[in-house]
Amino acid sequence: MADNRIELLDSDITTLTVEAIVNAANNSLLGGGGVDGAIHRAAGSELLTECRSLRGCATGQAKITGGYQLLAKHVIHTVGPIWKGGRDNEAEFLASCYKRCFELAVENKIKTMAFPAISTGIYGFPKQEAAAIAIREARAALTANPELEKIIMVCFNHETRQAYETALKYNVR
Ligand code: APR
């Protein structure tokens, strides 16, 4: 069962010793507030230097860099959709973020990774719907890739934790 390889953790993602942490970035990849700001502060200026060379990232896509002064060896930067009410393919773009992050992890032989709740902060995506998408995509990735050992969904607030706990209760067939 994939769920025993999914872990919910109340933590600051920059403190985790997983092989890769995922950053909820913006299209410029040049840093920002929220978790993006925390990751750039913790990784140091070399992260921004490498990000500059990547020339941005489209919404729903992901790009990988080194982790520099972070404990994690890699940062996978993904750009989630800005919530506009749900009629602008936001759910599909968010699912694409998770899919692309898992593809990059498998391509780079990464076995342990941690996600923030992408798009649910500044970008305003409803937490429960976002958690359901995250858990659905994580289950699919874990089933398809036995070499993926652990996926941590980081909960930076109580509402996010509740949303993931609810999402895990439903076994979407
Ligand atoms: N560790 C883990 N999670 C965190 C941390 C942290 N240090 N800081 C914030 N979070 C959580 C937020 O509480 C939220 O649950 O990450 C989730 C995503 O929120 P945001 O960081 O606001 O990201 P998002 O909603 O995807 O908006 C992206 O914000 O920071 C800018 O440059 C970024 O423009 C982009 C936008």
XYZ file of N, CA, C and O and ligand atoms in Angstrom:
728
model
N 0.852 -1.190 0.000
C 0.000 0.000 0.000
C 0.892 1.246 0.000
O 1.814 1.367 0.794
N 0.588 2.164 -0.885
C 1.445 3.357 -1.004
C 1.418 4.207 0.260
O 2.395 4.852 0.620
N 0.288 4.167 0.979
C 0.127 5.121 2.086
C 1.177 4.962 3.183
O 1.469 5.926 3.885
N 1.757 3.763 3.299
C 2.771 3.652 4.376
C 4.074 4.311 3.967
O 5.016 4.370 4.752
N 4.132 4.837 2.763
C 5.324 5.605 2.342
C 5.001 7.097 2.247
O 5.810 7.905 1.771
N 3.799 7.487 2.707
C 3.422 8.911 2.771
C 3.418 9.312 4.239
O 2.828 8.629 5.078
N 4.081 10.434 4.549
C 4.142 10.883 5.944
C 3.698 12.342 6.017
O 4.067 13.149 5.160
N 2.877 12.670 7.015
C 2.501 14.073 7.261
C 3.418 14.589 8.361
O 3.632 13.900 9.369
N 3.981 15.773 8.189
C 4.931 16.280 9.191
C 4.719 17.777 9.420
O 4.746 18.558 8.466
N 4.497 18.138 10.672
C 4.389 19.562 11.031
C 5.816 20.081 11.176
O 6.486 19.782 12.176
N 6.296 20.817 10.192
C 7.700 21.231 10.231
C 7.963 22.384 9.264
O 7.142 22.676 8.399
N 9.111 22.983 9.412
C 9.659 23.924 8.430
C 10.422 23.057 7.425
O 11.354 22.343 7.796
N 10.032 23.117 6.170
C 10.609 22.196 5.161
C 12.113 22.367 5.028
O 12.819 21.422 4.665
N 12.641 23.547 5.377
C 14.077 23.787 5.160
C 14.938 23.025 6.174
O 16.148 22.951 6.009
N 14.297 22.439 7.180
C 15.079 21.727 8.216
C 15.148 20.219 7.960
O 15.742 19.491 8.732
N 14.501 19.751 6.881
C 14.368 18.296 6.692
C 15.572 17.693 5.972
O 16.123 18.279 5.049
N 15.934 16.482 6.395
C 17.081 15.809 5.764
C 16.591 14.767 4.766
O 16.976 13.613 4.827
N 15.724 15.192 3.870
C 15.316 14.323 2.750
C 16.253 14.635 1.573
O 16.963 15.646 1.580
N 16.235 13.780 0.545
C 17.144 14.015 -0.592
C 16.737 15.237 -1.410
O 17.574 15.927 -1.980
N 15.401 15.499 -1.451
C 14.946 16.674 -2.210
C 13.775 17.327 -1.492
O 12.894 16.640 -0.971
N 13.813 18.663 -1.462
C 12.614 19.375 -0.997
C 12.033 20.116 -2.199
O 12.757 20.549 -3.102
N 10.721 20.215 -2.217
C 10.029 20.889 -3.322
C 9.754 22.328 -2.906
O 9.367 22.606 -1.768
N 9.993 23.241 -3.831
C 9.742 24.658 -3.596
C 8.502 25.097 -4.364
O 8.366 24.786 -5.542
N 7.614 25.815 -3.693
C 6.437 26.400 -4.349
C 6.871 27.765 -4.885
O 6.777 28.783 -4.185
N 7.381 27.766 -6.093
C 8.027 28.952 -6.660
C 7.041 29.760 -7.505
O 5.842 29.445 -7.578
N 7.566 30.805 -8.151
C 6.767 31.548 -9.138
C 7.470 31.408 -10.486
O 8.557 30.850 -10.573
N 6.845 31.910 -11.525
C 7.335 31.658 -12.883
C 8.759 32.181 -13.126
O 9.466 31.649 -13.977
N 9.188 33.174 -12.328
C 10.535 33.725 -12.553
C 11.622 32.818 -11.962
O 12.777 32.851 -12.369
N 11.254 32.025 -10.978
C 12.206 31.202 -10.198
C 13.231 32.068 -9.468
O 14.285 31.572 -9.050
N 12.934 33.346 -9.288
C 13.926 34.235 -8.659
C 13.608 34.535 -7.204
O 14.016 35.557 -6.668
N 12.836 33.625 -6.552
C 12.548 33.800 -5.126
C 11.276 34.603 -4.912
O 10.694 35.166 -5.837
N 10.874 34.634 -3.641
C 9.608 35.318 -3.329
C 9.384 35.276 -1.839
O 10.352 35.282 -1.071
N 8.107 35.173 -1.434
C 7.805 35.122 -0.002
C 7.642 33.671 0.422
O 8.328 32.786 -0.100
N 6.728 33.417 1.328
C 6.336 32.057 1.725
C 7.478 31.062 1.773
O 8.594 31.384 2.154
N 7.149 29.851 1.334
C 8.173 28.787 1.417
C 9.323 29.075 0.450
O 10.474 28.731 0.711
N 9.028 29.762 -0.650
C 10.055 30.148 -1.629
C 11.128 31.005 -0.941
O 12.337 30.758 -1.060
N 10.670 31.976 -0.180
C 11.606 32.851 0.531
C 12.409 32.080 1.575
O 13.627 32.251 1.683
N 11.722 31.188 2.280
C 12.410 30.410 3.341
C 13.488 29.516 2.734
O 14.600 29.409 3.261
N 13.171 28.883 1.607
C 14.143 27.973 0.975
C 15.345 28.759 0.447
O 16.498 28.369 0.662
N 15.099 29.899 -0.187
C 16.235 30.688 -0.687
C 17.085 31.221 0.459
O 18.311 31.211 0.378
N 16.458 31.629 1.543
C 17.233 32.125 2.704
C 18.108 31.004 3.255
O 19.281 31.191 3.539
N 17.540 29.810 3.365
C 18.283 28.690 3.983
C 19.351 28.128 3.045
O 20.415 27.679 3.493
N 19.082 28.154 1.736
C 20.032 27.567 0.772
C 21.211 28.496 0.505
O 22.309 28.043 0.174
N 20.956 29.787 0.596
C 22.017 30.749 0.322
C 21.981 31.259 -1.117
O 21.235 30.755 -1.957
N 22.847 32.192 -1.426
C 22.778 32.921 -2.701
C 23.142 32.062 -3.916
O 22.747 32.386 -5.040
N 23.830 30.951 -3.698
C 24.187 30.097 -4.857
C 22.924 29.506 -5.501
O 22.889 29.223 -6.684
N 21.885 29.333 -4.661
C 20.639 28.778 -5.224
C 20.067 29.763 -6.239
O 19.682 29.384 -7.352
N 20.051 31.039 -5.879
C 19.514 32.060 -6.797
C 20.361 32.118 -8.065
O 19.831 32.219 -9.176
N 21.673 31.989 -7.909
C 22.559 32.008 -9.085
C 22.183 30.882 -10.040
O 22.012 31.093 -11.240
N 21.978 29.669 -9.496
C 21.603 28.548 -10.386
C 20.210 28.786 -10.968
O 19.968 28.540 -12.149
N 19.292 29.303 -10.137
C 17.930 29.543 -10.645
C 17.938 30.537 -11.801
O 17.199 30.381 -12.776
N 18.802 31.536 -11.708
C 18.882 32.531 -12.798
C 19.194 31.842 -14.115
O 18.694 32.204 -15.176
N 20.038 30.787 -14.056
C 20.447 30.108 -15.302
C 19.303 29.285 -15.897
O 19.371 28.854 -17.036
N 18.254 29.033 -15.108
C 17.163 28.167 -15.598
C 16.150 28.930 -16.447
O 15.286 28.325 -17.077
N 16.204 30.242 -16.417
C 15.341 31.089 -17.238
C 13.854 30.809 -17.017
O 13.093 30.595 -17.956
N 13.461 30.733 -15.782
C 12.042 30.630 -15.447
C 11.471 29.222 -15.550
O 12.156 28.268 -15.896
N 10.181 29.145 -15.221
C 9.488 27.842 -15.220
C 8.007 28.103 -15.451
O 7.417 28.981 -14.835
N 7.413 27.345 -16.348
C 5.984 27.536 -16.652
C 5.133 26.969 -15.515
O 5.553 26.049 -14.797
N 3.952 27.486 -15.375
C 3.005 26.955 -14.385
C 2.723 25.486 -14.693
O 2.542 25.110 -15.849
N 2.756 24.660 -13.638
C 2.504 23.227 -13.839
C 3.755 22.436 -14.178
O 3.723 21.208 -14.244
N 4.870 23.147 -14.378
C 6.148 22.491 -14.681
C 7.053 22.513 -13.456
O 6.715 23.131 -12.437
N 8.213 21.853 -13.556
C 9.157 21.795 -12.436
C 10.579 21.717 -12.962
O 10.817 21.187 -14.061
N 11.525 22.285 -12.179
C 12.943 22.230 -12.558
C 13.750 21.918 -11.297
O 13.374 22.316 -10.207
N 14.880 21.235 -11.460
C 15.671 20.791 -10.306
C 16.988 21.542 -10.209
O 17.606 21.867 -11.226
N 17.386 21.848 -8.955
C 18.682 22.494 -8.723
C 19.381 21.791 -7.558
O 18.820 20.880 -6.936
N 20.573 22.238 -7.234
C 21.253 21.771 -6.035
C 20.578 22.363 -4.796
O 19.733 23.246 -4.901
N 20.958 21.856 -3.642
C 20.391 22.322 -2.377
C 21.302 23.283 -1.638
O 20.898 23.994 -0.732
N 22.605 23.304 -2.056
C 23.572 24.247 -1.450
C 23.599 24.132 0.073
O 23.833 23.025 0.599
N 23.299 25.208 0.807
C 23.442 25.115 2.269
C 22.272 24.415 2.965
O 22.265 24.265 4.184
N 21.316 23.955 2.193
C 20.221 23.156 2.786
C 20.730 21.769 3.136
O 21.715 21.296 2.553
N 20.047 21.065 4.041
C 20.404 19.664 4.322
C 20.036 18.794 3.114
O 20.699 17.809 2.820
N 18.975 19.169 2.412
C 18.556 18.412 1.213
C 19.559 18.645 0.086
O 20.066 19.754 -0.106
N 19.827 17.564 -0.671
C 20.817 17.647 -1.769
C 20.235 18.418 -2.961
O 20.974 19.023 -3.735
N 18.921 18.331 -3.132
C 18.284 18.959 -4.296
C 17.087 19.815 -3.864
O 16.445 19.523 -2.839
N 16.785 20.803 -4.691
C 15.506 21.512 -4.586
C 14.794 21.317 -5.928
O 15.390 21.518 -6.989
N 13.554 20.868 -5.865
C 12.741 20.773 -7.084
C 11.766 21.942 -7.038
O 10.924 22.024 -6.142
N 11.944 22.874 -7.946
C 11.114 24.098 -7.985
C 9.926 23.830 -8.906
O 10.113 23.425 -10.065
N 8.733 24.067 -8.411
C 7.552 23.913 -9.245
C 6.692 25.146 -9.081
O 6.754 25.841 -8.060
N 5.931 25.457 -10.127
C 5.096 26.672 -10.096
C 3.642 26.254 -10.134
O 3.161 25.736 -11.161
N 2.966 26.446 -9.014
C 1.557 26.079 -8.930
C 0.666 27.151 -9.547
O 1.110 28.269 -9.814
N -0.596 26.806 -9.775
C -1.555 27.770 -10.338
C -2.020 28.763 -9.269
O -2.063 28.435 -8.082
N -2.307 29.974 -9.708
C -2.970 30.945 -8.832
C -4.462 30.635 -8.881
O -5.030 30.470 -9.971
N -5.102 30.512 -7.709
C -6.522 30.143 -7.680
C -7.367 31.283 -8.244
O -7.255 32.422 -7.800
N -8.198 30.971 -9.252
C -9.059 32.011 -9.834
C -10.520 31.574 -9.773
O -11.313 31.882 -10.644
N -10.851 30.705 -8.775
C -12.251 30.288 -8.659
C -12.496 28.877 -9.140
O -13.577 28.325 -8.966
N -11.504 28.270 -9.794
C -11.629 26.849 -10.164
C -12.080 26.596 -11.589
O -12.244 25.451 -11.999
N -12.251 27.668 -12.360
C -12.703 27.453 -13.748
C -11.584 27.739 -14.745
O -11.842 27.995 -15.908
N -10.346 27.702 -14.260
C -9.236 28.037 -15.165
C -8.197 26.907 -15.157
O -6.995 27.144 -15.179
N -8.730 25.685 -15.073
C -7.859 24.489 -15.044
C -6.861 24.474 -13.898
O -5.800 23.853 -14.005
N -7.193 25.140 -12.811
C -6.254 25.166 -11.668
C -5.973 23.749 -11.174
O -4.827 23.393 -10.877
N -6.990 22.896 -11.097
C -6.777 21.532 -10.563
C -5.818 20.756 -11.458
O -4.922 20.053 -10.970
N -5.982 20.925 -12.780
C -5.095 20.200 -13.708
C -3.657 20.702 -13.583
O -2.706 19.931 -13.606
N -3.496 22.018 -13.434
C -2.136 22.564 -13.301
C -1.489 22.096 -12.002
O -0.310 21.753 -11.967
N -2.278 22.041 -10.916
C -1.704 21.596 -9.637
C -1.301 20.114 -9.729
O -0.210 19.728 -9.301
N -2.153 19.311 -10.326
C -1.816 17.883 -10.506
C -0.540 17.752 -11.325
O 0.338 16.939 -11.011
N -0.411 18.602 -12.344
C 0.789 18.574 -13.195
C 2.047 18.904 -12.387
O 3.097 18.286 -12.590
N 1.937 19.823 -11.440
C 3.096 20.143 -10.584
C 3.587 18.889 -9.872
O 4.786 18.563 -9.902
N 2.639 18.169 -9.266
C 3.048 16.961 -8.522
C 3.616 15.920 -9.486
O 4.671 15.332 -9.229
N 2.952 15.714 -10.621
C 3.429 14.713 -11.585
C 4.873 15.027 -12.030
O 5.748 14.157 -12.046
N 5.108 16.288 -12.372
C 6.437 16.679 -12.877
C 7.492 16.554 -11.767
O 8.617 16.135 -12.008
N 7.115 16.888 -10.535
C 8.083 16.745 -9.417
C 8.453 15.276 -9.221
O 9.629 14.939 -9.057
N 7.471 14.389 -9.324
C 7.771 12.957 -9.163
C 8.620 12.458 -10.329
O 9.549 11.677 -10.154
N 8.310 12.929 -11.547
C 9.112 12.517 -12.722
C 10.574 12.922 -12.528
O 11.488 12.129 -12.737
N 10.792 14.158 -12.078
C 12.179 14.628 -11.866
C 12.853 13.825 -10.753
O 14.037 13.477 -10.847
N 12.098 13.496 -9.715
C 12.683 12.709 -8.613
C 13.133 11.342 -9.128
O 14.275 10.929 -8.904
N 12.273 10.678 -9.879
C 12.610 9.341 -10.394
C 13.787 9.440 -11.366
O 14.750 8.670 -11.278
N 13.754 10.446 -12.251
C 14.866 10.626 -13.208
C 16.196 10.829 -12.478
O 17.244 10.406 -12.945
N 16.154 11.484 -11.330
C 17.386 11.800 -10.576
C 17.656 10.823 -9.440
O 18.461 11.091 -8.562
N 16.940 9.673 -9.496
C 17.141 8.588 -8.496
C 16.993 9.094 -7.053
O 17.718 8.674 -6.143
N 16.054 10.027 -6.870
C 15.752 10.548 -5.536
C 14.713 9.634 -4.891
O 13.700 9.304 -5.523
N 14.994 9.201 -3.661
C 14.110 8.236 -3.008
C 13.241 8.842 -1.901
O 12.227 8.294 -1.509
N 13.705 9.979 -1.357
C 12.940 10.623 -0.272
C 12.785 12.107 -0.607
O 13.744 12.763 -1.023
N 11.547 12.574 -0.473
C 11.300 13.973 -0.829
C 10.182 14.563 0.020
O 9.363 13.827 0.580
N 10.199 15.892 0.132
C 9.189 16.578 0.946
C 8.548 17.697 0.137
O 9.241 18.409 -0.592
N 7.236 17.803 0.264
C 6.466 18.834 -0.446
C 5.860 19.826 0.542
O 5.315 19.400 1.570
N 5.861 21.117 0.210
C 4.967 22.039 0.905
C 3.592 21.899 0.254
O 3.446 21.225 -0.778
N 2.594 22.558 0.837
C 1.235 22.486 0.258
C 1.168 23.490 -0.901
O 0.699 24.619 -0.757
N 1.609 23.078 -2.030
C 1.763 23.948 -3.206
C 0.467 24.714 -3.514
O -0.628 24.151 -3.477
N 0.603 25.984 -3.788
C -0.476 26.890 -4.218
C -1.478 27.266 -3.131
O -2.368 28.085 -3.391
N -1.389 26.669 -1.948
C -2.433 26.915 -0.928
C -2.135 28.108 -0.026
O -2.927 28.412 0.870
N -1.047 28.773 -0.243
C -0.732 29.964 0.561
C -1.062 31.220 -0.225
O -2.228 31.507 -0.526
N -0.044 31.918 -0.648
C -0.236 33.180 -1.394
C -1.115 32.975 -2.638
O -1.900 33.829 -3.025
N -1.011 31.787 -3.236
C -1.784 31.527 -4.482
C -3.237 31.138 -4.236
O -4.006 30.975 -5.193
N -3.621 30.937 -2.969
C -5.035 30.869 -2.613
C -5.819 29.627 -2.979
O -7.057 29.611 -2.901
N -5.140 28.540 -3.377
C -5.862 27.315 -3.752
C -6.501 26.710 -2.495
O -5.852 26.605 -1.466
N -7.792 26.317 -2.569
C -8.441 25.736 -1.373
C -7.673 24.510 -0.850
O -7.345 23.602 -1.638
N -7.424 24.481 0.439
C -6.534 23.488 1.031
C -7.038 22.051 0.873
O -6.266 21.135 0.597
N -8.354 21.847 1.045
C -8.859 20.476 0.987
C -8.740 19.906 -0.417
O -8.278 18.787 -0.612
N -9.117 20.702 -1.411
C -9.025 20.216 -2.800
C -7.555 19.987 -3.177
O -7.214 18.994 -3.819
N -6.681 20.882 -2.726
C -5.248 20.738 -3.040
C -4.671 19.482 -2.388
O -3.905 18.739 -3.009
N -5.091 19.212 -1.149
C -4.589 18.022 -0.439
C -5.053 16.754 -1.146
O -4.301 15.785 -1.277
N -6.283 16.746 -1.623
C -6.804 15.561 -2.327
C -5.993 15.305 -3.599
O -5.634 14.160 -3.906
N -5.654 16.365 -4.307
C -4.834 16.231 -5.524
C -3.438 15.723 -5.162
O -2.922 14.787 -5.786
N -2.857 16.285 -4.115
C -1.504 15.882 -3.698
C -1.460 14.406 -3.321
O -0.581 13.660 -3.771
N -2.429 13.965 -2.532
C -2.444 12.562 -2.079
C -2.730 11.635 -3.265
O -2.090 10.583 -3.415
N -3.634 12.020 -4.132
C -3.927 11.184 -5.310
C -2.676 11.007 -6.163
O -2.307 9.892 -6.547
N -1.969 12.087 -6.432
C -0.757 12.013 -7.271
C 0.372 11.270 -6.549
O 1.132 10.524 -7.180
N 0.471 11.449 -5.234
C 1.521 10.735 -4.488
C 1.268 9.228 -4.526
O 2.184 8.432 -4.767
N 0.032 8.826 -4.337
C -0.316 7.396 -4.380
C 0.015 6.817 -5.758
O 0.614 5.741 -5.870
N -0.318 7.553 -6.799
C -0.045 7.067 -8.162
C 1.463 6.932 -8.384
O 1.942 5.919 -8.923
N 2.216 7.929 -7.938
C 3.678 7.901 -8.142
C 4.317 6.757 -7.352
O 5.200 6.055 -7.859
N 3.838 6.552 -6.128
C 4.422 5.487 -5.288
C 4.081 4.109 -5.863
O 4.902 3.196 -5.855
N 2.881 3.968 -6.383
C 2.485 2.674 -6.981
C 3.310 2.388 -8.233
O 3.781 1.282 -8.451
N 3.548 3.435 -9.016
C 4.278 3.256 -10.286
C 5.785 3.157 -10.080
O 6.500 2.644 -10.945
N 6.278 3.646 -8.949
C 7.731 3.702 -8.714
C 8.086 3.136 -7.345
O 8.234 3.882 -6.381
N 8.271 1.802 -7.263
C 8.615 1.175 -5.969
C 9.918 1.725 -5.369
O 10.109 1.666 -4.156
N 10.767 2.295 -6.238
C 12.055 2.800 -5.716
C 11.864 4.089 -4.896
O 12.722 4.489 -4.126
N 10.693 4.744 -5.031
C 10.394 5.929 -4.196
C 10.095 5.431 -2.782
O 9.147 4.661 -2.584
N 10.900 5.852 -1.807
C 10.765 5.264 -0.470
C 9.866 6.077 0.454
O 9.115 5.518 1.253
N 9.971 7.430 0.384
C 9.188 8.241 1.328
C 8.834 9.586 0.733
O 9.695 10.262 0.167
N 7.562 9.934 0.874
C 7.084 11.252 0.474
C 6.520 11.926 1.714
O 5.626 11.385 2.375
N 7.094 13.069 2.069
C 6.608 13.810 3.239
C 5.772 14.993 2.758
O 6.232 15.777 1.913
N 4.534 15.079 3.249
C 3.701 16.255 2.990
C 3.838 17.160 4.221
O 3.406 16.793 5.328
N 4.497 18.295 4.044
C 4.795 19.163 5.182
C 3.594 20.058 5.483
O 3.024 20.685 4.582
N 3.208 20.070 6.752
C 2.048 20.873 7.199
C 2.581 22.059 7.998
O 3.159 21.870 9.066
N 2.411 23.257 7.433
C 2.954 24.446 8.104
C 1.892 25.148 8.937
O 2.146 26.135 9.597
N 0.668 24.620 8.882
C -0.415 25.142 9.725
C -1.450 24.042 9.925
O -1.475 23.044 9.200
N -2.323 24.275 10.913
C -3.262 23.229 11.336
C -4.255 22.870 10.234
O -4.577 21.708 10.008
N -4.692 23.886 9.498
C -5.687 23.658 8.436
C -5.118 22.723 7.367
O -5.799 21.844 6.848
N -3.818 22.913 7.081
C -3.182 22.050 6.075
C -3.104 20.619 6.588
O -3.408 19.666 5.872
N -2.746 20.477 7.852
C -2.664 19.133 8.448
C -4.023 18.442 8.362
O -4.135 17.291 7.945
N -5.065 19.161 8.748
C -6.427 18.593 8.715
C -6.794 18.166 7.292
O -7.371 17.100 7.073
N -6.434 18.990 6.338
C -6.787 18.701 4.935
C -6.123 17.414 4.470
O -6.753 16.564 3.817
N -4.840 17.228 4.834
C -4.148 15.994 4.424
C -4.724 14.781 5.148
O -4.915 13.709 4.559
N -5.035 14.934 6.445
C -5.591 13.789 7.199
C -6.918 13.360 6.592
O -7.194 12.176 6.414
N -7.727 14.334 6.195
C -9.004 14.004 5.538
C -8.750 13.323 4.204
O -9.348 12.286 3.894
N -7.816 13.868 3.431
C -7.528 13.308 2.086
C -7.057 11.859 2.197
O -7.416 11.010 1.376
N -6.272 11.560 3.248
C -5.738 10.193 3.395
C -6.839 9.193 3.752
O -6.702 7.994 3.527
N -7.942 9.702 4.306
C -9.017 8.777 4.718
C -9.764 8.223 3.505
O -10.383 7.172 3.552
N -9.716 8.962 2.404
C -10.496 8.529 1.239
C -9.603 7.765 0.266
O -8.600 8.280 -0.195
N -9.985 6.507 0.020
C -9.216 5.714 -0.951
C -9.818 5.921 -2.327
O -10.724 5.215 -2.715
N -9.329 6.922 -3.015
C -9.888 7.197 -4.345
C -9.485 6.033 -5.269
O -8.296 5.755 -5.412
N -10.432 5.359 -5.825
C -10.101 4.185 -6.670
C -9.476 4.593 -7.992
O -9.796 5.696 -8.474
N 8.086 25.161 5.368
C 7.008 24.464 4.944
N 5.898 25.038 4.453
C 5.879 26.390 4.421
C 6.963 27.189 4.842
C 8.099 26.511 5.343
N 9.192 27.172 5.777
N 6.619 28.500 4.655
C 5.372 28.507 4.153
N 4.916 27.251 4.018
C 3.628 26.775 3.514
C 2.463 27.738 3.555
O 1.911 27.816 4.877
C 1.529 27.039 2.585
O 0.883 25.971 3.256
O 3.786 26.474 2.139
C 2.491 26.434 1.548
C 2.555 27.198 0.227
O 2.406 28.584 0.502
P 3.274 29.706 -0.279
O 4.670 29.607 0.156
O 2.554 30.988 -0.102
O 3.236 29.232 -1.806
P 2.074 29.362 -2.895
O 0.717 29.473 -2.302
O 2.353 28.244 -3.864
O 2.375 30.762 -3.604
C 3.540 30.854 -4.399
O 4.361 32.737 -3.184
O 6.367 32.853 -2.123
C 5.706 33.195 -3.273
O 7.439 33.186 -4.930
C 6.280 32.499 -4.468
O 5.024 33.817 -5.995
C 5.117 32.548 -5.405
C 3.924 32.317 -4.469
